[in-house]
Amino acid sequence: MATTADYGLGEYTFPRGWFMVADAEELKSDPLAVRFFSRDFVLYRGKSGKVVMLDAYCPHMGTHLAKNTSSYVVRDGERIEGDSIRCPYHAWRFGPDGKCDDIPYSKKIPKAACVKSCTVVERAGAIWAWHDPEEQEPDMELPLFMQWDDPAWVRPVFDDLGMLACHPAEVVDNIVDVAHQLPIHGQDVFEFEVEFKNDKVTHRETGISRTALGDAGAKLSIDATYYGPGILLSAMGGRFPSYFLIAHTPVEDGVIHVWHAALVQSANVPPGANDIAMARAFQAASRESFAQDFEIWSNKRPAVDILQLPDDGCYARSRRWYGQFYRPRSEAAGIAEHINGTFGVRGVARPSASEVGQDQ
Ligand code: FES
Ligand SMILES: [Fe+2]
């Protein structure tokens, strides 16, 4: 397993950006113990419905705020009060800002009685957290995922694909990797280009797919954008206008957690049972296609250096683009400025115009 330092991406181990940290369905009444960026967190829903993500360990004596079943705080259902959470050990209570706001046996609350609170947003059925090594406010947009609330689209159920012991740099390589499309995905690519634009990179391609994602022999168009380092949204034309979403979040240096979902436009509004069944089948086909990449990533040795051909995609540019998120944000604009632009691949035609809109 190779690390961020091995790839020379930047000085921070984990990138700055928005990352998926849970399927909102997982977050019912019990707090969740989650681990990302080599840190443990507690994720819970307050009584108002607000989602809160705090560092997991109580500053009093280090108790994990989520991992307990036997304390009377837990048994009596007193863990979540309003939008605050009580520690199971001595019942100190912490607000959504991470500050201790009640110690049942003491009038004095020390200033140091606080845990770090993360910026989180609940959107499109998922919980998204802002991670920033410099601990500043978000400077990137989280996609709106507009189709999620559009009755003309079938709302998906997330596939939790679990852990992948592969550095995310290699997953992001996929955005420029035109040469794997035919052997891995059975996709005969006719046109291809990649556009780097600040914190986003988009690939546009058209081709014919052998998989269940396309009609046999019919042209398929894909317009896939990374919104920062961990959220990929692909708009697909063809038989089923759709968006598929891949979210990957660092857990340790060189290990990620991956989720997948597909939003599919329905023939009927609101979608009927058949439309939902079609959308589920389409998501399964999309998952199967992604599983082909996943199998490679699960078993390969790290490609810290790529034996690059001129006919390959622009891996070096893509990795420099990805590296901006591992460096101070004051350097990111300068890095992007040198990378921005639209690039083709030798021997492959460029699309005349994007055939599917990217309106997230
Ligand atoms: S360890 Fe949390 S209140 Fe004592
Ligand atoms: Fe792929």
Coordinates of N, CA, C and O in Angstrom, one line a residue, residues 30-191:
D30 N -29.5 6.1 17.2 CA -28.3 5.9 17.9 C -27.1 6.6 17.2 O -27.0 6.6 16.0
P31 N -26.2 7.2 18.0 CA -25.0 7.8 17.4 C -24.2 6.7 16.7 O -24.2 5.5 17.1
L32 N -23.5 7.1 15.7 CA -22.6 6.2 14.9 C -21.2 6.5 15.2 O -20.8 7.6 15.3
A33 N -20.4 5.4 15.3 CA -18.9 5.6 15.4 C -18.4 5.5 14.0 O -18.6 4.5 13.3
V34 N -17.7 6.5 13.6 CA -17.1 6.4 12.2 C -15.7 6.8 12.3 O -15.2 7.5 13.2
R35 N -14.9 6.4 11.3 CA -13.5 6.7 11.3 C -13.1 7.2 9.9 O -13.3 6.4 8.9
F36 N -12.6 8.4 9.8 CA -12.1 8.9 8.5 C -10.8 9.7 8.8 O -10.7 10.2 9.9
F37 N -10.0 9.9 7.8 CA -8.8 10.7 7.9 C -7.9 10.3 9.1 O -7.4 11.2 9.8
S38 N -7.9 9.0 9.4 CA -7.1 8.5 10.5 C -7.6 9.0 11.9 O -6.9 9.1 12.8
R39 N -8.9 9.4 11.9 CA -9.4 9.9 13.2 C -10.8 9.3 13.5 O -11.5 9.0 12.5
D40 N -11.1 9.2 14.7 CA -12.4 8.6 15.1 C -13.4 9.8 15.4 O -13.0 10.8 16.0
F41 N -14.6 9.6 15.0 CA -15.7 10.6 15.2 C -16.9 9.9 15.7 O -17.2 8.7 15.5
V42 N -17.8 10.7 16.3 CA -19.2 10.3 16.6 C -20.0 11.2 15.7 O -19.8 12.4 15.5
L43 N -21.0 10.5 15.0 CA -21.9 11.1 14.1 C -23.3 10.9 14.7 O -23.7 9.7 15.0
Y44 N -24.1 11.9 14.9 CA -25.4 11.7 15.5 C -26.4 12.7 15.0 O -26.1 13.7 14.4
R45 N -27.7 12.3 15.1 CA -28.8 13.2 14.7 C -29.4 13.8 16.0 O -29.9 13.0 16.8
G46 N -29.4 15.1 16.1 CA -30.0 15.7 17.3 C -31.5 15.6 17.2 O -32.1 15.2 16.2
K47 N -32.2 16.0 18.3 CA -33.7 15.9 18.4 C -34.3 16.8 17.3 O -35.4 16.5 16.9
S48 N -33.6 17.9 16.9 CA -34.2 18.8 15.9 C -34.0 18.2 14.5 O -34.5 18.7 13.5
G49 N -33.3 17.1 14.4 CA -33.0 16.5 13.1 C -31.6 16.9 12.6 O -31.1 16.3 11.6
K50 N -31.0 17.9 13.2 CA -29.7 18.3 12.8 C -28.6 17.2 13.0 O -28.7 16.5 14.0
V51 N -27.8 17.1 12.0 CA -26.7 16.1 12.0 C -25.4 16.7 12.6 O -25.1 17.8 12.1
V52 N -24.8 16.1 13.5 CA -23.6 16.6 14.2 C -22.5 15.6 14.1 O -22.7 14.4 14.2
M53 N -21.3 16.1 13.8 CA -20.1 15.2 13.8 C -19.0 15.8 14.6 O -18.6 16.9 14.4
L54 N -18.7 15.0 15.7 CA -17.7 15.5 16.7 C -16.5 14.5 16.7 O -16.7 13.3 16.5
D55 N -15.4 15.0 17.2 CA -14.3 14.1 17.5 C -14.8 13.1 18.6 O -15.6 13.5 19.5
A56 N -14.4 11.8 18.4 CA -15.1 10.8 19.2 C -14.8 10.8 20.7 O -15.6 10.3 21.5
Y57 N -13.6 11.3 21.1 CA -13.1 11.0 22.4 C -13.4 12.2 23.4 O -13.0 13.3 23.2
C58 N -14.1 11.9 24.5 CA -14.4 12.8 25.5 C -13.1 13.4 26.1 O -12.2 12.7 26.5
P59 N -13.1 14.8 26.2 CA -11.8 15.4 26.8 C -11.6 15.1 28.3 O -10.5 15.3 28.8
H60 N -12.6 14.6 29.0 CA -12.5 14.3 30.4 C -11.5 13.2 30.6 O -10.4 13.3 31.2
M61 N -11.9 12.0 30.1 CA -11.0 10.8 30.4 C -11.0 9.9 29.1 O -10.6 8.7 29.2
G62 N -11.3 10.5 28.0 CA -11.1 9.8 26.7 C -12.1 8.8 26.3 O -11.8 7.9 25.4
T63 N -13.3 8.8 26.9 CA -14.3 7.8 26.5 C -14.8 8.0 25.0 O -15.0 9.2 24.7
H64 N -15.0 7.0 24.3 CA -15.6 7.1 23.0 C -17.1 7.4 23.1 O -17.8 6.7 23.8
L65 N -17.5 8.5 22.5 CA -18.9 9.0 22.8 C -20.0 8.1 22.1 O -21.1 8.2 22.5
A66 N -19.6 7.3 21.1 CA -20.6 6.5 20.4 C -20.5 5.0 20.9 O -21.5 4.3 20.9
K67 N -19.3 4.6 21.3 CA -19.2 3.1 21.5 C -19.5 2.7 22.9 O -18.6 2.5 23.7
N68 N -20.8 2.6 23.2 CA -21.2 2.2 24.5 C -22.6 1.6 24.4 O -23.5 2.2 23.7
T69 N -22.9 0.5 25.1 CA -24.3 0.0 25.2 C -24.8 -0.2 26.6 O -25.9 -0.3 26.9
S70 N -23.8 -0.2 27.6 CA -24.2 -0.6 28.9 C -24.3 0.5 30.0 O -24.9 0.3 31.1
S71 N -23.8 1.7 29.7 CA -24.0 2.8 30.6 C -25.4 3.1 30.9 O -26.2 3.0 29.9
Y72 N -25.8 3.6 32.0 CA -27.2 4.0 32.3 C -27.6 5.2 31.5 O -28.8 5.4 31.2
V73 N -26.6 6.0 31.1 CA -26.9 7.1 30.2 C -27.5 6.6 28.9 O -28.5 7.1 28.4
V74 N -26.9 5.5 28.4 CA -27.4 4.9 27.2 C -28.7 4.1 27.4 O -29.7 4.3 26.7
R75 N -28.7 3.3 28.4 CA -29.9 2.4 28.7 C -31.1 3.3 28.9 O -32.2 2.9 28.6
D76 N -30.9 4.4 29.6 CA -32.1 5.2 29.9 C -32.4 6.2 28.8 O -33.3 7.1 29.0
G77 N -31.7 6.1 27.7 CA -32.0 6.9 26.5 C -31.7 8.4 26.7 O -32.4 9.3 26.2
E78 N -30.7 8.6 27.5 CA -30.3 10.0 27.8 C -29.1 10.5 27.1 O -28.5 11.6 27.4
R79 N -28.7 9.8 26.1 CA -27.5 10.2 25.4 C -27.7 11.5 24.6 O -26.9 12.4 24.6
I80 N -28.8 11.5 23.8 CA -29.0 12.7 22.9 C -30.1 13.6 23.7 O -31.2 13.1 23.9
E81 N -29.7 14.8 24.0 CA -30.6 15.7 24.6 C -30.6 17.0 23.7 O -29.6 17.6 23.5
G82 N -31.8 17.3 23.2 CA -31.8 18.4 22.2 C -30.8 18.1 21.1 O -30.9 16.9 20.5
D83 N -29.9 18.9 20.7 CA -28.9 18.6 19.7 C -27.5 18.3 20.4 O -26.5 18.4 19.7
S84 N -27.5 18.0 21.7 CA -26.3 17.7 22.4 C -26.2 16.2 22.6 O -27.1 15.4 22.5
I85 N -25.0 15.8 23.0 CA -24.7 14.4 23.3 C -24.0 14.3 24.7 O -23.1 15.1 25.0
R86 N -24.4 13.2 25.4 CA -23.8 13.0 26.7 C -22.8 11.9 26.7 O -23.1 10.8 26.0
C87 N -21.7 12.0 27.3 CA -20.7 11.0 27.4 C -21.2 9.9 28.3 O -21.8 10.2 29.4
P88 N -21.1 8.6 27.9 CA -21.6 7.5 28.8 C -20.9 7.3 30.1 O -21.4 6.7 31.0
Y89 N -19.7 7.9 30.3 CA -18.9 7.6 31.4 C -19.3 8.4 32.7 O -19.7 7.9 33.7
H90 N -19.1 9.7 32.6 CA -19.5 10.6 33.7 C -20.6 11.6 33.3 O -20.8 12.6 34.1
A91 N -21.2 11.4 32.1 CA -22.4 12.1 31.7 C -22.1 13.6 31.4 O -23.0 14.4 31.5
W92 N -20.9 14.0 31.1 CA -20.7 15.4 30.6 C -21.4 15.5 29.3 O -21.5 14.5 28.5
R93 N -22.0 16.7 29.0 CA -22.8 16.8 27.8 C -22.1 17.9 26.9 O -21.6 18.9 27.3
F94 N -22.1 17.6 25.6 CA -21.5 18.4 24.6 C -22.5 18.9 23.5 O -23.3 18.1 23.0
G95 N -22.4 20.2 23.2 CA -23.3 20.7 22.2 C -22.8 20.4 20.8 O -21.7 19.9 20.6
P96 N -23.6 20.8 19.8 CA -23.2 20.6 18.4 C -21.9 21.3 18.0 O -21.3 21.0 17.0
D97 N -21.6 22.4 18.8 CA -20.3 23.1 18.5 C -19.2 22.4 19.2 O -18.0 22.9 19.1
G98 N -19.4 21.3 19.9 CA -18.4 20.5 20.5 C -18.0 21.0 21.9 O -17.2 20.4 22.6
K99 N -18.7 22.1 22.4 CA -18.3 22.6 23.7 C -19.2 21.9 24.8 O -20.4 21.7 24.6
C100 N -18.5 21.6 25.9 CA -19.3 21.0 27.0 C -20.2 22.0 27.5 O -19.8 23.2 27.8
D101 N -21.5 21.6 27.7 CA -22.5 22.6 28.2 C -23.2 22.1 29.5 O -24.0 22.8 30.0
D102 N -22.7 21.0 30.0 CA -23.3 20.5 31.3 C -22.4 19.4 31.9 O -22.1 18.5 31.2
I103 N -22.1 19.6 33.1 CA -21.4 18.5 33.9 C -22.3 18.3 35.1 O -22.5 19.2 36.0
P104 N -23.0 17.2 35.2 CA -24.1 17.0 36.2 C -23.6 17.2 37.6 O -24.4 17.6 38.5
Y105 N -22.4 17.0 37.9 CA -21.9 17.1 39.3 C -21.0 18.3 39.6 O -20.3 18.3 40.6
S106 N -20.9 19.2 38.6 CA -20.0 20.4 38.8 C -20.6 21.6 38.2 O -21.1 21.6 37.1
K107 N -20.4 22.7 38.9 CA -20.9 24.0 38.4 C -19.9 24.6 37.4 O -20.2 25.4 36.5
K108 N -18.6 24.2 37.6 CA -17.5 24.8 36.8 C -17.3 23.9 35.5 O -17.2 22.6 35.6
I109 N -17.3 24.5 34.4 CA -17.0 23.8 33.1 C -15.7 24.3 32.6 O -15.6 25.5 32.2
P110 N -14.6 23.5 32.6 CA -13.3 24.1 32.1 C -13.4 24.4 30.6 O -14.1 23.8 29.9
K111 N -12.6 25.4 30.2 CA -12.5 25.8 28.8 C -12.1 24.7 27.9 O -12.5 24.5 26.8
A112 N -11.2 23.8 28.5 CA -10.7 22.7 27.6 C -11.7 21.6 27.4 O -11.4 20.7 26.7
A113 N -12.8 21.7 28.1 CA -13.9 20.7 28.0 C -14.6 20.9 26.6 O -15.8 21.2 26.6
C114 N -13.9 20.6 25.5 CA -14.6 20.6 24.2 C -13.9 19.7 23.3 O -12.8 19.3 23.5
V115 N -14.7 19.2 22.3 CA -14.2 18.4 21.2 C -14.4 19.1 19.9 O -15.2 20.0 19.8
K116 N -13.6 18.7 18.9 CA -13.7 19.4 17.6 C -15.0 19.0 16.9 O -15.4 17.9 16.9
S117 N -15.7 20.0 16.4 CA -16.9 19.8 15.7 C -16.6 20.0 14.2 O -15.9 20.9 13.8
C118 N -17.2 19.1 13.3 CA -16.9 19.2 11.9 C -18.1 19.9 11.2 O -19.3 19.7 11.6
T119 N -17.8 20.5 10.1 CA -18.9 21.1 9.2 C -19.5 19.9 8.5 O -18.8 19.3 7.7
V120 N -20.8 19.7 8.7 CA -21.5 18.6 7.9 C -22.8 19.2 7.3 O -23.4 20.1 7.7
V121 N -23.1 18.5 6.2 CA -24.4 18.9 5.4 C -25.1 17.6 5.1 O -24.4 16.6 4.7
E122 N -26.4 17.5 5.3 CA -27.2 16.4 4.9 C -27.8 16.7 3.5 O -28.5 17.7 3.4
R123 N -27.5 16.0 2.5 CA -28.0 16.3 1.2 C -28.1 15.0 0.3 O -27.1 14.2 0.4
A124 N -29.1 14.9 -0.5 CA -29.2 13.7 -1.4 C -29.0 12.4 -0.7 O -28.3 11.5 -1.2
G125 N -29.6 12.3 0.5 CA -29.6 11.0 1.2 C -28.3 10.6 1.8 O -28.1 9.5 2.3
A126 N -27.4 11.6 1.9 CA -26.1 11.3 2.5 C -25.6 12.4 3.4 O -26.2 13.5 3.4
I127 N -24.7 12.1 4.3 CA -24.1 13.1 5.1 C -22.7 13.4 4.6 O -21.9 12.4 4.3
W128 N -22.4 14.6 4.4 CA -21.2 15.1 3.7 C -20.4 15.9 4.8 O -21.0 16.8 5.4
A129 N -19.1 15.7 4.9 CA -18.3 16.4 5.9 C -17.3 17.2 5.1 O -16.7 16.7 4.1
W130 N -17.0 18.4 5.6 CA -15.9 19.2 5.1 C -14.6 18.8 5.8 O -14.6 18.9 7.0
H131 N -13.6 18.4 5.1 CA -12.3 18.1 5.7 C -11.3 19.1 5.2 O -11.2 19.3 4.0
D132 N -10.6 19.7 6.1 CA -9.6 20.8 5.8 C -8.4 20.7 6.7 O -8.6 21.0 7.9
P133 N -7.3 20.3 6.2 CA -6.1 20.3 7.1 C -5.8 21.6 7.7 O -5.2 21.7 8.8
E134 N -6.2 22.7 7.1 CA -6.0 24.1 7.6 C -7.2 24.5 8.5 O -7.1 25.7 9.0
E135 N -8.2 23.7 8.6 CA -9.3 24.0 9.5 C -10.0 25.3 9.2 O -10.3 26.1 10.1
Q136 N -10.2 25.5 7.9 CA -10.9 26.8 7.5 C -12.3 26.4 7.0 O -12.6 25.2 6.8
E137 N -13.1 27.4 6.7 CA -14.4 27.2 6.2 C -14.4 26.7 4.7 O -13.3 26.9 4.1
P138 N -15.4 26.0 4.3 CA -15.4 25.4 2.9 C -15.1 26.5 1.9 O -15.7 27.5 1.9
D139 N -14.3 26.1 0.9 CA -14.1 27.0 -0.2 C -14.4 26.3 -1.5 O -14.0 26.7 -2.6
M140 N -15.2 25.2 -1.4 CA -15.6 24.4 -2.6 C -17.1 24.2 -2.4 O -17.6 24.1 -1.3
E141 N -17.8 24.1 -3.6 CA -19.2 23.8 -3.5 C -19.5 22.3 -3.4 O -18.7 21.5 -4.0
L142 N -20.4 22.0 -2.6 CA -21.0 20.6 -2.6 C -22.0 20.6 -3.6 O -22.9 21.4 -3.6
P143 N -22.0 19.6 -4.6 CA -23.1 19.5 -5.6 C -24.4 19.6 -5.0 O -24.7 19.1 -3.9
L144 N -25.4 20.1 -5.8 CA -26.8 20.2 -5.3 C -27.5 18.9 -5.4 O -28.6 18.7 -4.8
F145 N -27.1 18.0 -6.3 CA -27.7 16.8 -6.6 C -29.2 17.0 -6.8 O -30.1 16.5 -6.2
M146 N -29.5 17.9 -7.8 CA -30.9 18.5 -7.9 C -31.9 17.4 -8.3 O -33.1 17.5 -7.9
Q147 N -31.5 16.3 -9.0 CA -32.4 15.3 -9.3 C -32.9 14.5 -8.1 O -34.0 13.8 -8.2
W148 N -32.2 14.6 -7.0 CA -32.7 13.8 -5.8 C -34.1 14.2 -5.4 O -34.9 13.3 -5.0
D149 N -34.4 15.5 -5.5 CA -35.7 15.9 -5.0 C -36.7 16.2 -6.2 O -37.8 16.7 -6.1
D150 N -36.3 15.7 -7.4 CA -37.1 15.9 -8.6 C -38.0 14.7 -8.8 O -37.4 13.6 -8.9
P151 N -39.3 14.8 -8.7 CA -40.2 13.7 -8.8 C -40.1 12.9 -10.2 O -40.5 11.8 -10.3
A152 N -39.4 13.5 -11.2 CA -39.2 12.9 -12.5 C -38.0 11.9 -12.4 O -37.8 11.2 -13.4
W153 N -37.3 11.8 -11.3 CA -36.2 10.9 -11.2 C -36.4 9.9 -10.1 O -37.0 10.3 -9.1
V154 N -35.9 8.7 -10.2 CA -36.1 7.7 -9.2 C -35.0 7.9 -8.2 O -33.8 7.9 -8.6
R155 N -35.4 8.0 -6.9 CA -34.4 8.2 -5.9 C -33.7 6.9 -5.6 O -34.4 5.9 -5.4
P156 N -32.4 6.9 -5.6 CA -31.7 5.6 -5.4 C -31.5 5.2 -3.9 O -31.7 6.0 -3.0
V157 N -31.1 4.0 -3.7 CA -30.6 3.5 -2.4 C -29.1 3.3 -2.6 O -28.6 2.8 -3.6
F158 N -28.3 3.9 -1.7 CA -26.8 3.8 -1.8 C -26.3 2.4 -1.7 O -26.8 1.6 -0.9
D159 N -25.3 2.1 -2.6 CA -24.5 0.9 -2.4 C -23.3 1.3 -1.6 O -22.5 2.1 -2.0
D160 N -23.2 0.6 -0.4 CA -22.0 0.8 0.4 C -21.0 -0.2 0.0 O -21.1 -1.4 0.3
L161 N -20.0 0.2 -0.8 CA -19.0 -0.7 -1.3 C -17.9 -1.0 -0.3 O -17.0 -1.8 -0.7
G162 N -17.9 -0.4 0.8 CA -17.0 -0.8 1.9 C -15.6 -0.2 1.6 O -15.4 0.8 0.9
M163 N -14.6 -0.8 2.2 CA -13.2 -0.3 2.2 C -12.4 -0.8 0.9 O -12.6 -1.9 0.5
L164 N -11.6 0.1 0.5 CA -10.7 -0.3 -0.7 C -9.3 0.1 -0.3 O -9.1 1.3 0.0
A165 N -8.4 -0.8 -0.2 CA -7.0 -0.5 0.2 C -6.2 -0.1 -1.0 O -5.4 -0.8 -1.6
C166 N -6.6 1.1 -1.5 CA -5.9 1.6 -2.7 C -5.9 3.1 -2.5 O -7.0 3.7 -2.1
H167 N -4.8 3.8 -2.8 CA -4.8 5.2 -2.6 C -5.8 5.9 -3.5 O -5.8 5.5 -4.7
P168 N -6.5 6.9 -3.0 CA -7.5 7.5 -3.9 C -6.9 8.2 -5.2 O -7.6 8.4 -6.2
A169 N -5.6 8.5 -5.1 CA -5.0 9.0 -6.4 C -5.2 8.1 -7.5 O -5.4 8.5 -8.7
E170 N -5.2 6.8 -7.3 CA -5.3 5.8 -8.4 C -6.8 5.7 -8.8 O -7.1 5.3 -10.0
V171 N -7.7 6.0 -7.9 CA -9.1 6.0 -8.3 C -9.4 7.2 -9.2 O -10.1 7.1 -10.2
V172 N -8.8 8.3 -8.8 CA -9.0 9.5 -9.6 C -8.3 9.5 -10.9 O -8.8 10.1 -11.9
D173 N -7.3 8.7 -11.1 CA -6.6 8.4 -12.4 C -7.6 8.1 -13.4 O -7.5 8.4 -14.6
N174 N -8.7 7.3 -13.0 CA -9.7 6.8 -13.9 C -10.4 7.9 -14.8 O -10.8 7.6 -15.9
I175 N -10.4 9.2 -14.3 CA -11.1 10.2 -15.0 C -10.4 10.5 -16.3 O -11.0 11.0 -17.3
V176 N -9.1 10.3 -16.4 CA -8.4 10.5 -17.7 C -8.0 9.3 -18.5 O -7.4 9.3 -19.5
D177 N -8.4 8.1 -17.9 CA -7.9 6.8 -18.4 C -8.7 6.3 -19.5 O -9.6 5.5 -19.3
V178 N -8.5 6.8 -20.7 CA -9.3 6.4 -21.9 C -9.0 4.9 -22.3 O -9.9 4.2 -22.7
A179 N -7.7 4.5 -22.1 CA -7.3 3.2 -22.6 C -7.9 2.0 -21.9 O -7.8 0.9 -22.4
H180 N -8.4 2.2 -20.7 CA -9.0 1.1 -19.9 C -10.5 0.8 -20.3 O -11.1 -0.2 -20.0
Q181 N -11.0 1.8 -21.0 CA -12.5 1.7 -21.3 C -12.9 0.5 -22.1 O -13.9 -0.1 -21.8
L182 N -12.1 0.1 -23.1 CA -12.5 -1.0 -23.9 C -12.2 -2.3 -23.2 O -13.1 -3.2 -23.0
P183 N -11.0 -2.6 -22.6 CA -10.7 -3.9 -22.0 C -11.5 -4.0 -20.7 O -12.0 -5.2 -20.4
I184 N -11.7 -3.0 -19.9 CA -12.4 -3.2 -18.6 C -13.9 -3.0 -18.8 O -14.7 -3.9 -18.3
H185 N -14.4 -2.0 -19.4 CA -15.8 -1.7 -19.5 C -16.5 -2.1 -20.8 O -17.7 -1.9 -20.9
G186 N -15.7 -2.6 -21.7 CA -16.3 -3.0 -23.0 C -16.9 -1.7 -23.7 O -17.8 -1.8 -24.5
Q187 N -16.2 -0.6 -23.5 CA -16.7 0.6 -24.1 C -15.8 1.1 -25.2 O -14.6 1.4 -24.9
D188 N -16.3 1.0 -26.4 CA -15.5 1.5 -27.6 C -15.7 3.0 -27.7 O -16.7 3.5 -28.0
V189 N -14.6 3.7 -27.3 CA -14.7 5.1 -27.2 C -14.4 5.8 -28.6 O -13.4 5.5 -29.2
F190 N -15.3 6.6 -29.0 CA -15.2 7.4 -30.3 C -14.6 8.7 -30.1 O -13.8 9.2 -30.8
E191 N -15.0 9.4 -29.0 CA -14.6 10.8 -28.8 C -14.3 10.9 -27.3 O -15.0 10.3 -26.4

